[in-house]
PDB file of C-alpha atoms in Angstrom:
ATOM      1  CA  UNK A   1       4.990  30.660  28.856  1.00 50.00           C
ATOM      2  CA  UNK A   2       3.860  27.037  28.542  1.00 55.00           C
ATOM      3  CA  UNK A   3       4.986  24.727  25.759  1.00 54.00           C
ATOM      4  CA  UNK A   4       1.702  24.888  23.864  1.00 51.00           C
ATOM      5  CA  UNK A   5       1.560  28.673  24.208  1.00 65.00           C
ATOM      6  CA  UNK A   6       5.094  29.024  22.822  1.00 66.00           C
ATOM      7  CA  UNK A   7       4.305  26.862  19.796  1.00 67.00           C
ATOM      8  CA  UNK A   8       0.994  28.659  19.281  1.00 67.00           C
ATOM      9  CA  UNK A   9       2.739  32.033  19.393  1.00 71.00           C
ATOM     10  CA  UNK A  10       5.490  30.721  17.114  1.00 64.00           C
ATOM     11  CA  UNK A  11       2.898  29.767  14.509  1.00 69.00           C
ATOM     12  CA  UNK A  12       1.069  33.083  14.748  1.00 75.00           C
ATOM     13  CA  UNK A  13       1.960  34.290  11.249  1.00 74.00           C
ATOM     14  CA  UNK A  14       0.927  31.003   9.647  1.00 72.00           C
ATOM     15  CA  UNK A  15      -2.257  30.826  11.696  1.00 67.00           C
ATOM     16  CA  UNK A  16      -3.180  34.457  10.956  1.00 72.00           C
ATOM     17  CA  UNK A  17      -2.898  33.691   7.257  1.00 69.00           C
ATOM     18  CA  UNK A  18      -5.125  30.617   7.243  1.00 71.00           C
ATOM     19  CA  UNK A  19      -7.298  30.773  10.400  1.00 68.00           C
ATOM     20  CA  UNK A  20     -10.091  32.827   8.842  1.00 67.00           C
ATOM     21  CA  UNK A  21     -10.127  30.591   5.771  1.00 72.00           C
ATOM     22  CA  UNK A  22     -10.210  27.454   7.921  1.00 73.00           C
ATOM     23  CA  UNK A  23     -12.992  28.789  10.146  1.00 72.00           C
ATOM     24  CA  UNK A  24     -15.067  29.811   7.167  1.00 75.00           C
ATOM     25  CA  UNK A  25     -14.443  26.500   5.454  1.00 77.00           C
ATOM     26  CA  UNK A  26     -15.557  24.364   8.381  1.00 77.00           C
ATOM     27  CA  UNK A  27     -18.729  26.313   9.151  1.00 76.00           C
ATOM     28  CA  UNK A  28     -21.806  24.799   7.498  1.00 69.00           C
ATOM     29  CA  UNK A  29     -22.348  23.814   3.896  1.00 71.00           C
ATOM     30  CA  UNK A  30     -22.159  20.596   1.920  1.00 74.00           C
ATOM     31  CA  UNK A  31     -19.067  18.423   1.521  1.00 79.00           C
ATOM     32  CA  UNK A  32     -18.880  18.962  -2.213  1.00 84.00           C
ATOM     33  CA  UNK A  33     -16.130  19.509  -4.775  1.00 87.00           C
ATOM     34  CA  UNK A  34     -16.149  23.218  -4.019  1.00 87.00           C
ATOM     35  CA  UNK A  35     -15.329  22.460  -0.367  1.00 86.00           C
ATOM     36  CA  UNK A  36     -12.354  20.307  -1.314  1.00 90.00           C
ATOM     37  CA  UNK A  37     -11.144  22.891  -3.855  1.00 92.00           C
ATOM     38  CA  UNK A  38     -11.230  25.611  -1.196  1.00 88.00           C
ATOM     39  CA  UNK A  39      -9.446  23.369   1.315  1.00 90.00           C
ATOM     40  CA  UNK A  40      -6.771  22.682  -1.279  1.00 93.00           C
ATOM     41  CA  UNK A  41      -6.204  26.420  -1.759  1.00 90.00           C
ATOM     42  CA  UNK A  42      -5.901  26.992   1.994  1.00 86.00           C
ATOM     43  CA  UNK A  43      -3.343  24.205   2.439  1.00 88.00           C
ATOM     44  CA  UNK A  44      -1.225  25.285  -0.521  1.00 88.00           C
ATOM     45  CA  UNK A  45      -1.297  28.910   0.682  1.00 83.00           C
ATOM     46  CA  UNK A  46       0.246  27.710   3.962  1.00 81.00           C
ATOM     47  CA  UNK A  47       3.053  26.094   1.923  1.00 83.00           C
ATOM     48  CA  UNK A  48       1.979  22.533   2.597  1.00 86.00           C
ATOM     49  CA  UNK A  49       3.014  21.859  -0.994  1.00 86.00           C
ATOM     50  CA  UNK A  50       1.035  20.496  -3.933  1.00 91.00           C
ATOM     51  CA  UNK A  51       2.130  16.872  -3.588  1.00 91.00           C
ATOM     52  CA  UNK A  52       1.458  16.676   0.158  1.00 91.00           C
ATOM     53  CA  UNK A  53      -1.811  18.590  -0.167  1.00 93.00           C
ATOM     54  CA  UNK A  54      -3.033  16.074  -2.739  1.00 94.00           C
ATOM     55  CA  UNK A  55      -2.104  13.204  -0.429  1.00 94.00           C
ATOM     56  CA  UNK A  56      -3.933  14.807   2.504  1.00 94.00           C
ATOM     57  CA  UNK A  57      -7.057  15.405   0.407  1.00 94.00           C
ATOM     58  CA  UNK A  58      -7.018  11.849  -0.917  1.00 95.00           C
ATOM     59  CA  UNK A  59      -6.805  10.452   2.602  1.00 95.00           C
ATOM     60  CA  UNK A  60      -9.563  12.820   3.719  1.00 95.00           C
ATOM     61  CA  UNK A  61     -11.955  11.837   0.904  1.00 93.00           C
ATOM     62  CA  UNK A  62     -11.356   8.141   1.669  1.00 94.00           C
ATOM     63  CA  UNK A  63     -12.012   8.678   5.380  1.00 94.00           C
ATOM     64  CA  UNK A  64     -15.193  10.662   4.703  1.00 91.00           C
ATOM     65  CA  UNK A  65     -16.524   7.805   2.574  1.00 91.00           C
ATOM     66  CA  UNK A  66     -15.424   4.977   4.861  1.00 92.00           C
ATOM     67  CA  UNK A  67     -16.565   6.590   8.125  1.00 91.00           C
ATOM     68  CA  UNK A  68     -19.742   8.094   6.622  1.00 90.00           C
ATOM     69  CA  UNK A  69     -18.726  11.553   7.800  1.00 87.00           C
ATOM     70  CA  UNK A  70     -21.428  14.084   7.104  1.00 84.00           C
ATOM     71  CA  UNK A  71     -20.596  17.322   8.917  1.00 84.00           C
ATOM     72  CA  UNK A  72     -17.794  19.775   8.366  1.00 82.00           C
ATOM     73  CA  UNK A  73     -16.960  19.648  12.077  1.00 83.00           C
ATOM     74  CA  UNK A  74     -16.285  15.924  11.730  1.00 88.00           C
ATOM     75  CA  UNK A  75     -14.222  16.616   8.612  1.00 89.00           C
ATOM     76  CA  UNK A  76     -12.177  19.117  10.579  1.00 87.00           C
ATOM     77  CA  UNK A  77     -11.398  16.529  13.259  1.00 91.00           C
ATOM     78  CA  UNK A  78     -10.526  13.954  10.598  1.00 94.00           C
ATOM     79  CA  UNK A  79      -8.246  16.421   8.806  1.00 92.00           C
ATOM     80  CA  UNK A  80      -6.359  17.092  12.037  1.00 91.00           C
ATOM     81  CA  UNK A  81      -5.955  13.354  12.650  1.00 95.00           C
ATOM     82  CA  UNK A  82      -4.647  12.835   9.104  1.00 95.00           C
ATOM     83  CA  UNK A  83      -2.144  15.671   9.518  1.00 92.00           C
ATOM     84  CA  UNK A  84      -0.907  14.220  12.825  1.00 93.00           C
ATOM     85  CA  UNK A  85      -0.559  10.768  11.260  1.00 93.00           C
ATOM     86  CA  UNK A  86       1.444  12.244   8.398  1.00 92.00           C
ATOM     87  CA  UNK A  87       3.798  13.988  10.814  1.00 92.00           C
ATOM     88  CA  UNK A  88       4.257  10.848  12.909  1.00 92.00           C
ATOM     89  CA  UNK A  89       5.015   8.421  10.067  1.00 90.00           C
ATOM     90  CA  UNK A  90       8.766   8.907  10.519  1.00 89.00           C
ATOM     91  CA  UNK A  91       9.901   8.095  14.036  1.00 90.00           C
ATOM     92  CA  UNK A  92      12.163  10.473  15.885  1.00 92.00           C
ATOM     93  CA  UNK A  93      15.461   8.989  17.104  1.00 93.00           C
ATOM     94  CA  UNK A  94      15.499   7.511  20.585  1.00 95.00           C
ATOM     95  CA  UNK A  95      18.747   8.791  22.089  1.00 97.00           C
ATOM     96  CA  UNK A  96      21.380   6.626  23.700  1.00 97.00           C
ATOM     97  CA  UNK A  97      24.623   7.966  25.144  1.00 98.00           C
ATOM     98  CA  UNK A  98      27.348   8.763  24.313  1.00 98.00           C
ATOM     99  CA  UNK A  99      25.677  10.619  21.460  1.00 98.00           C
ATOM    100  CA  UNK A 100      27.251  12.398  18.484  1.00 98.00           C
ATOM    101  CA  UNK A 101      25.063  14.691  16.383  1.00 98.00           C
ATOM    102  CA  UNK A 102      26.507  16.099  13.170  1.00 97.00           C
ATOM    103  CA  UNK A 103      24.591  19.228  12.212  1.00 96.00           C
ATOM    104  CA  UNK A 104      24.453  20.277   8.553  1.00 93.00           C
ATOM    105  CA  UNK A 105      22.669  23.003   6.605  1.00 90.00           C
ATOM    106  CA  UNK A 106      23.301  25.832   4.176  1.00 88.00           C
ATOM    107  CA  UNK A 107      24.652  29.141   5.413  1.00 84.00           C
ATOM    108  CA  UNK A 108      22.066  31.534   6.786  1.00 84.00           C
ATOM    109  CA  UNK A 109      19.521  29.029   8.075  1.00 88.00           C
ATOM    110  CA  UNK A 110      20.434  29.554  11.735  1.00 88.00           C
ATOM    111  CA  UNK A 111      22.570  26.423  12.058  1.00 92.00           C
ATOM    112  CA  UNK A 112      25.062  27.718  14.615  1.00 92.00           C
ATOM    113  CA  UNK A 113      22.273  29.271  16.672  1.00 92.00           C
ATOM    114  CA  UNK A 114      20.331  25.993  16.589  1.00 94.00           C
ATOM    115  CA  UNK A 115      23.411  24.108  17.822  1.00 96.00           C
ATOM    116  CA  UNK A 116      23.809  26.523  20.717  1.00 96.00           C
ATOM    117  CA  UNK A 117      20.160  26.129  21.689  1.00 95.00           C
ATOM    118  CA  UNK A 118      20.414  22.353  21.362  1.00 97.00           C
ATOM    119  CA  UNK A 119      23.484  22.349  23.600  1.00 97.00           C
ATOM    120  CA  UNK A 120      21.555  24.305  26.199  1.00 96.00           C
ATOM    121  CA  UNK A 121      18.641  21.880  25.912  1.00 96.00           C
ATOM    122  CA  UNK A 122      20.857  18.862  26.574  1.00 98.00           C
ATOM    123  CA  UNK A 123      22.603  20.616  29.471  1.00 97.00           C
ATOM    124  CA  UNK A 124      19.247  21.364  31.103  1.00 96.00           C
ATOM    125  CA  UNK A 125      18.494  17.627  30.766  1.00 96.00           C
ATOM    126  CA  UNK A 126      21.547  17.019  32.934  1.00 97.00           C
ATOM    127  CA  UNK A 127      23.798  15.922  30.067  1.00 98.00           C
ATOM    128  CA  UNK A 128      27.405  17.021  29.636  1.00 98.00           C
ATOM    129  CA  UNK A 129      27.976  18.614  26.219  1.00 98.00           C
ATOM    130  CA  UNK A 130      30.931  19.461  23.993  1.00 98.00           C
ATOM    131  CA  UNK A 131      30.730  21.477  20.766  1.00 98.00           C
ATOM    132  CA  UNK A 132      33.044  20.860  17.808  1.00 98.00           C
ATOM    133  CA  UNK A 133      33.592  23.931  15.613  1.00 97.00           C
ATOM    134  CA  UNK A 134      34.137  22.008  12.364  1.00 96.00           C
ATOM    135  CA  UNK A 135      32.942  24.858  10.140  1.00 93.00           C
ATOM    136  CA  UNK A 136      36.437  26.172   9.535  1.00 92.00           C
ATOM    137  CA  UNK A 137      35.561  27.643   6.147  1.00 88.00           C
ATOM    138  CA  UNK A 138      33.239  30.513   7.058  1.00 85.00           C
ATOM    139  CA  UNK A 139      34.956  33.499   8.626  1.00 81.00           C
ATOM    140  CA  UNK A 140      34.217  33.845  12.353  1.00 88.00           C
ATOM    141  CA  UNK A 141      32.072  30.680  12.442  1.00 90.00           C
ATOM    142  CA  UNK A 142      34.061  29.333  15.401  1.00 93.00           C
ATOM    143  CA  UNK A 143      33.806  32.684  17.181  1.00 94.00           C
ATOM    144  CA  UNK A 144      30.039  32.678  16.754  1.00 94.00           C
ATOM    145  CA  UNK A 145      29.817  29.132  18.086  1.00 95.00           C
ATOM    146  CA  UNK A 146      32.027  30.102  21.029  1.00 96.00           C
ATOM    147  CA  UNK A 147      29.514  32.795  22.011  1.00 96.00           C
ATOM    148  CA  UNK A 148      26.776  30.153  22.061  1.00 96.00           C
ATOM    149  CA  UNK A 149      28.976  27.719  23.992  1.00 97.00           C
ATOM    150  CA  UNK A 150      29.461  30.406  26.644  1.00 97.00           C
ATOM    151  CA  UNK A 151      25.732  31.132  26.769  1.00 95.00           C
ATOM    152  CA  UNK A 152      24.868  27.447  27.055  1.00 95.00           C
ATOM    153  CA  UNK A 153      27.717  26.883  29.558  1.00 96.00           C
ATOM    154  CA  UNK A 154      29.262  24.019  27.585  1.00 97.00           C
ATOM    155  CA  UNK A 155      32.768  23.200  26.308  1.00 97.00           C
ATOM    156  CA  UNK A 156      33.961  23.885  22.769  1.00 98.00           C
ATOM    157  CA  UNK A 157      36.821  22.461  20.708  1.00 97.00           C
ATOM    158  CA  UNK A 158      38.048  24.633  17.834  1.00 96.00           C
ATOM    159  CA  UNK A 159      41.034  25.164  15.552  1.00 95.00           C
ATOM    160  CA  UNK A 160      42.190  28.127  13.490  1.00 91.00           C
ATOM    161  CA  UNK A 161      40.161  29.294  10.506  1.00 89.00           C
ATOM    162  CA  UNK A 162      40.970  27.154   7.446  1.00 90.00           C
ATOM    163  CA  UNK A 163      41.972  24.106   9.480  1.00 94.00           C
ATOM    164  CA  UNK A 164      40.956  20.587   8.488  1.00 94.00           C
ATOM    165  CA  UNK A 165      37.386  20.060   9.811  1.00 95.00           C
ATOM    166  CA  UNK A 166      38.040  16.340  10.330  1.00 96.00           C
ATOM    167  CA  UNK A 167      40.993  17.227  12.561  1.00 97.00           C
ATOM    168  CA  UNK A 168      38.697  19.367  14.722  1.00 97.00           C
ATOM    169  CA  UNK A 169      36.295  16.441  15.030  1.00 98.00           C
ATOM    170  CA  UNK A 170      39.151  14.073  15.865  1.00 98.00           C
ATOM    171  CA  UNK A 171      40.287  16.311  18.731  1.00 98.00           C
ATOM    172  CA  UNK A 172      36.703  16.874  19.906  1.00 98.00           C
ATOM    173  CA  UNK A 173      36.092  13.106  20.082  1.00 98.00           C
ATOM    174  CA  UNK A 174      39.330  12.609  22.031  1.00 98.00           C
ATOM    175  CA  UNK A 175      38.293  15.334  24.453  1.00 97.00           C
ATOM    176  CA  UNK A 176      34.724  14.020  24.790  1.00 97.00           C
ATOM    177  CA  UNK A 177      35.968  10.491  25.479  1.00 97.00           C
ATOM    178  CA  UNK A 178      38.547  11.605  28.033  1.00 97.00           C
ATOM    179  CA  UNK A 179      35.912  13.527  29.980  1.00 96.00           C
ATOM    180  CA  UNK A 180      33.107  10.961  29.514  1.00 97.00           C
ATOM    181  CA  UNK A 181      30.978  13.566  27.774  1.00 98.00           C
ATOM    182  CA  UNK A 182      27.378  12.566  27.042  1.00 98.00           C
ATOM    183  CA  UNK A 183      26.781  14.623  23.891  1.00 98.00           C
ATOM    184  CA  UNK A 184      29.075  15.873  21.135  1.00 98.00           C
ATOM    185  CA  UNK A 185      27.506  18.375  18.731  1.00 98.00           C
ATOM    186  CA  UNK A 186      29.412  19.004  15.492  1.00 98.00           C
ATOM    187  CA  UNK A 187      28.958  22.204  13.476  1.00 96.00           C
ATOM    188  CA  UNK A 188      29.814  21.814   9.777  1.00 94.00           C
ATOM    189  CA  UNK A 189      30.310  24.079   6.776  1.00 89.00           C
ATOM    190  CA  UNK A 190      27.191  25.097   4.869  1.00 82.00           C
ATOM    191  CA  UNK A 191      28.557  25.979   1.458  1.00 73.00           C
ATOM    192  CA  UNK A 192      26.796  24.394  -1.500  1.00 68.00           C
ATOM    193  CA  UNK A 193      28.464  26.191  -4.408  1.00 59.00           C
ATOM    194  CA  UNK A 194      31.179  23.532  -4.343  1.00 65.00           C
ATOM    195  CA  UNK A 195      29.210  20.394  -3.531  1.00 74.00           C
ATOM    196  CA  UNK A 196      32.114  18.054  -4.272  1.00 78.00           C
ATOM    197  CA  UNK A 197      34.298  19.673  -1.606  1.00 82.00           C
ATOM    198  CA  UNK A 198      31.446  19.631   0.883  1.00 82.00           C
ATOM    199  CA  UNK A 199      30.727  15.975   0.140  1.00 82.00           C
ATOM    200  CA  UNK A 200      34.376  15.016   0.630  1.00 87.00           C
ATOM    201  CA  UNK A 201      34.546  17.027   3.834  1.00 91.00           C
ATOM    202  CA  UNK A 202      31.436  15.497   5.394  1.00 91.00           C
ATOM    203  CA  UNK A 203      32.369  11.986   4.323  1.00 90.00           C
ATOM    204  CA  UNK A 204      35.786  12.415   5.956  1.00 94.00           C
ATOM    205  CA  UNK A 205      34.152  13.621   9.182  1.00 96.00           C
ATOM    206  CA  UNK A 206      31.814  10.622   9.171  1.00 94.00           C
ATOM    207  CA  UNK A 207      34.742   8.238   8.753  1.00 95.00           C
ATOM    208  CA  UNK A 208      36.567   9.841  11.688  1.00 97.00           C
ATOM    209  CA  UNK A 209      33.496   9.508  13.928  1.00 97.00           C
ATOM    210  CA  UNK A 210      32.929   5.869  12.976  1.00 96.00           C
ATOM    211  CA  UNK A 211      36.603   4.977  13.426  1.00 97.00           C
ATOM    212  CA  UNK A 212      37.330   6.904  16.614  1.00 97.00           C
ATOM    213  CA  UNK A 213      33.979   6.684  18.420  1.00 97.00           C
ATOM    214  CA  UNK A 214      32.216   3.447  17.377  1.00 97.00           C
ATOM    215  CA  UNK A 215      30.554   3.119  20.778  1.00 97.00           C
ATOM    216  CA  UNK A 216      28.637   6.385  20.296  1.00 97.00           C
ATOM    217  CA  UNK A 217      25.227   6.755  18.687  1.00 98.00           C
ATOM    218  CA  UNK A 218      25.793   8.865  15.550  1.00 97.00           C
ATOM    219  CA  UNK A 219      23.013  10.997  14.076  1.00 97.00           C
ATOM    220  CA  UNK A 220      22.946  13.551  11.271  1.00 95.00           C
ATOM    221  CA  UNK A 221      20.530  16.476  11.517  1.00 96.00           C
ATOM    222  CA  UNK A 222      19.872  19.161   8.931  1.00 93.00           C
ATOM    223  CA  UNK A 223      18.830  22.676   9.914  1.00 93.00           C
ATOM    224  CA  UNK A 224      16.202  24.261   7.652  1.00 90.00           C
ATOM    225  CA  UNK A 225      14.861  27.805   7.602  1.00 87.00           C
ATOM    226  CA  UNK A 226      11.042  27.697   7.627  1.00 83.00           C
ATOM    227  CA  UNK A 227      10.851  31.112   5.940  1.00 83.00           C
ATOM    228  CA  UNK A 228      12.216  29.583   2.722  1.00 81.00           C
ATOM    229  CA  UNK A 229       9.147  27.356   2.376  1.00 75.00           C
ATOM    230  CA  UNK A 230       9.413  24.743  -0.354  1.00 77.00           C
ATOM    231  CA  UNK A 231      13.095  25.570  -0.957  1.00 79.00           C
ATOM    232  CA  UNK A 232      13.770  23.889   2.375  1.00 79.00           C
ATOM    233  CA  UNK A 233      12.551  20.599   0.912  1.00 79.00           C
ATOM    234  CA  UNK A 234      15.086  20.730  -1.932  1.00 79.00           C
ATOM    235  CA  UNK A 235      17.918  21.389   0.544  1.00 81.00           C
ATOM    236  CA  UNK A 236      17.178  18.089   2.266  1.00 81.00           C
ATOM    237  CA  UNK A 237      17.511  16.287  -1.068  1.00 78.00           C
ATOM    238  CA  UNK A 238      20.981  17.780  -1.630  1.00 78.00           C
ATOM    239  CA  UNK A 239      22.348  16.890   1.806  1.00 83.00           C
ATOM    240  CA  UNK A 240      20.703  13.484   1.799  1.00 81.00           C
ATOM    241  CA  UNK A 241      22.968  12.587  -1.131  1.00 78.00           C
ATOM    242  CA  UNK A 242      25.957  13.297   1.100  1.00 80.00           C
ATOM    243  CA  UNK A 243      24.837  12.074   4.518  1.00 85.00           C
ATOM    244  CA  UNK A 244      21.890   9.986   5.659  1.00 86.00           C
ATOM    245  CA  UNK A 245      19.711  12.547   7.393  1.00 91.00           C
ATOM    246  CA  UNK A 246      18.122  11.271  10.604  1.00 93.00           C
ATOM    247  CA  UNK A 247      16.158  14.347  11.570  1.00 94.00           C
ATOM    248  CA  UNK A 248      15.323  17.980  10.887  1.00 92.00           C
ATOM    249  CA  UNK A 249      15.660  21.095  13.007  1.00 94.00           C
ATOM    250  CA  UNK A 250      13.266  23.680  11.583  1.00 89.00           C
ATOM    251  CA  UNK A 251      14.169  27.250  12.537  1.00 87.00           C
ATOM    252  CA  UNK A 252      12.395  30.614  12.269  1.00 83.00           C
ATOM    253  CA  UNK A 253       8.851  29.233  12.362  1.00 78.00           C
ATOM    254  CA  UNK A 254       7.888  32.386  14.244  1.00 76.00           C
ATOM    255  CA  UNK A 255       9.006  34.526  11.304  1.00 73.00           C
ATOM    256  CA  UNK A 256       6.960  32.964   8.530  1.00 66.00           C
ATOM    257  CA  UNK A 257       3.411  32.360   7.293  1.00 66.00           C
ATOM    258  CA  UNK A 258       4.719  29.192   5.620  1.00 68.00           C
ATOM    259  CA  UNK A 259       4.486  26.921   8.656  1.00 74.00           C
ATOM    260  CA  UNK A 260       2.704  24.304   6.581  1.00 81.00           C
ATOM    261  CA  UNK A 261       6.111  23.374   5.152  1.00 83.00           C
ATOM    262  CA  UNK A 262       6.452  21.058   8.173  1.00 85.00           C
ATOM    263  CA  UNK A 263       3.759  18.859   6.626  1.00 88.00           C
ATOM    264  CA  UNK A 264       5.442  19.040   3.231  1.00 86.00           C
ATOM    265  CA  UNK A 265       8.751  17.928   4.736  1.00 84.00           C
ATOM    266  CA  UNK A 266       7.133  15.011   6.543  1.00 83.00           C
ATOM    267  CA  UNK A 267       5.034  14.000   3.550  1.00 81.00           C
ATOM    268  CA  UNK A 268       7.682  14.158   0.840  1.00 82.00           C
ATOM    269  CA  UNK A 269      10.922  13.291   2.598  1.00 80.00           C
ATOM    270  CA  UNK A 270      10.048  10.654   5.198  1.00 82.00           C
ATOM    271  CA  UNK A 271      12.423  12.378   7.641  1.00 87.00           C
ATOM    272  CA  UNK A 272      11.144  13.366  11.098  1.00 92.00           C
ATOM    273  CA  UNK A 273      11.070  16.951  12.311  1.00 92.00           C
ATOM    274  CA  UNK A 274      12.811  16.637  15.681  1.00 95.00           C
ATOM    275  CA  UNK A 275      13.016  20.243  16.889  1.00 94.00           C
ATOM    276  CA  UNK A 276      11.410  23.556  15.932  1.00 90.00           C
ATOM    277  CA  UNK A 277      12.649  27.061  16.610  1.00 85.00           C
ATOM    278  CA  UNK A 278       9.836  29.341  17.788  1.00 79.00           C
ATOM    279  CA  UNK A 279      11.726  32.405  18.970  1.00 79.00           C
ATOM    280  CA  UNK A 280      15.053  34.138  19.510  1.00 81.00           C
ATOM    281  CA  UNK A 281      15.757  33.021  23.082  1.00 84.00           C
ATOM    282  CA  UNK A 282      18.201  30.278  24.021  1.00 89.00           C
ATOM    283  CA  UNK A 283      15.274  28.211  25.339  1.00 86.00           C
ATOM    284  CA  UNK A 284      13.143  28.677  22.206  1.00 84.00           C
ATOM    285  CA  UNK A 285      14.068  25.363  20.582  1.00 90.00           C
ATOM    286  CA  UNK A 286      11.231  22.944  21.264  1.00 89.00           C
ATOM    287  CA  UNK A 287      10.810  19.203  20.844  1.00 92.00           C
ATOM    288  CA  UNK A 288       8.501  18.759  17.894  1.00 91.00           C
ATOM    289  CA  UNK A 289       5.110  17.320  18.858  1.00 89.00           C
ATOM    290  CA  UNK A 290       2.625  16.714  16.035  1.00 90.00           C
ATOM    291  CA  UNK A 291      -0.494  17.116  18.153  1.00 90.00           C
ATOM    292  CA  UNK A 292       0.682  20.391  19.686  1.00 85.00           C
ATOM    293  CA  UNK A 293       1.677  21.644  16.245  1.00 85.00           C
ATOM    294  CA  UNK A 294      -1.646  20.841  14.576  1.00 86.00           C
ATOM    295  CA  UNK A 295      -3.694  22.155  17.509  1.00 83.00           C
ATOM    296  CA  UNK A 296      -1.700  25.398  17.379  1.00 78.00           C
ATOM    297  CA  UNK A 297      -2.277  25.618  13.630  1.00 76.00           C
ATOM    298  CA  UNK A 298      -6.021  25.304  14.202  1.00 76.00           C
ATOM    299  CA  UNK A 299      -5.809  27.631  17.195  1.00 68.00           C
ATOM    300  CA  UNK A 300      -6.983  25.120  19.791  1.00 50.00           C
ATOM    301  CA  UNK A 301      -5.815  24.887  23.385  1.00 44.00           C
ATOM    302  CA  UNK A 302      -5.261  21.331  24.498  1.00 42.00           C
ATOM    303  CA  UNK A 303      -7.219  20.187  27.497  1.00 37.00           C
TER     304      UNK A 303
END
């Protein structure tokens, strides 16, 4: 299955929910207040969010006036362009190696699975990869990550359950440096009920990385579950207080009709969506591409 086809299939539930409404909306009729009201309802129903929907509509009204747009087909094209622009306002990181990616996120969002898929993605790019099992709090977290390390055919550094996460990272950095590893992916605890402990833990890990591996590019990604819709946006706010988030991995897009949350994330948080999960397979983590995403949302095959 091609890249576009995978993203299109991954957005099936979202598209099924809004496709009929979109098609009806952009077929004939005047560009009046009723049109904009209906468009607003469609966007909010796809979980684009009220704030981002209002911004999109404001940009659309301005463009219609400035470009003297008169047909709904032209409005449709302009809406797609506005959505792509919104998604591209925050630039995705341009990797240099050695690379360290700290991966955060609450429990249950598919964080460990996303790390395994990301490891596989880097390995297929010809990069050597090591995983650091620094979620020592959740029972069997390291075992779960080990399964993914085996599937992705990459190395893993882990300690016993309850060990100091920063110590795991310290050993993982030493191992990565000794073997000239290209990419180090760090799994972290996802508990939020004790934010102070989590903050201290992540800050300590960051200090270890900066002290022991200053030559590496360090990035912090957060994994979000698309099925939670607008709740995903609030999770970014919490983690952004602890670590500077450089990018988002959005999982389970194939399991939700709330795919519009991608636009909400981009519009409200000014953090780029870097990868999207569109299936259960190890190769179902895709680089996020705004044009592919919007075309899939509108059910259009790229030429």
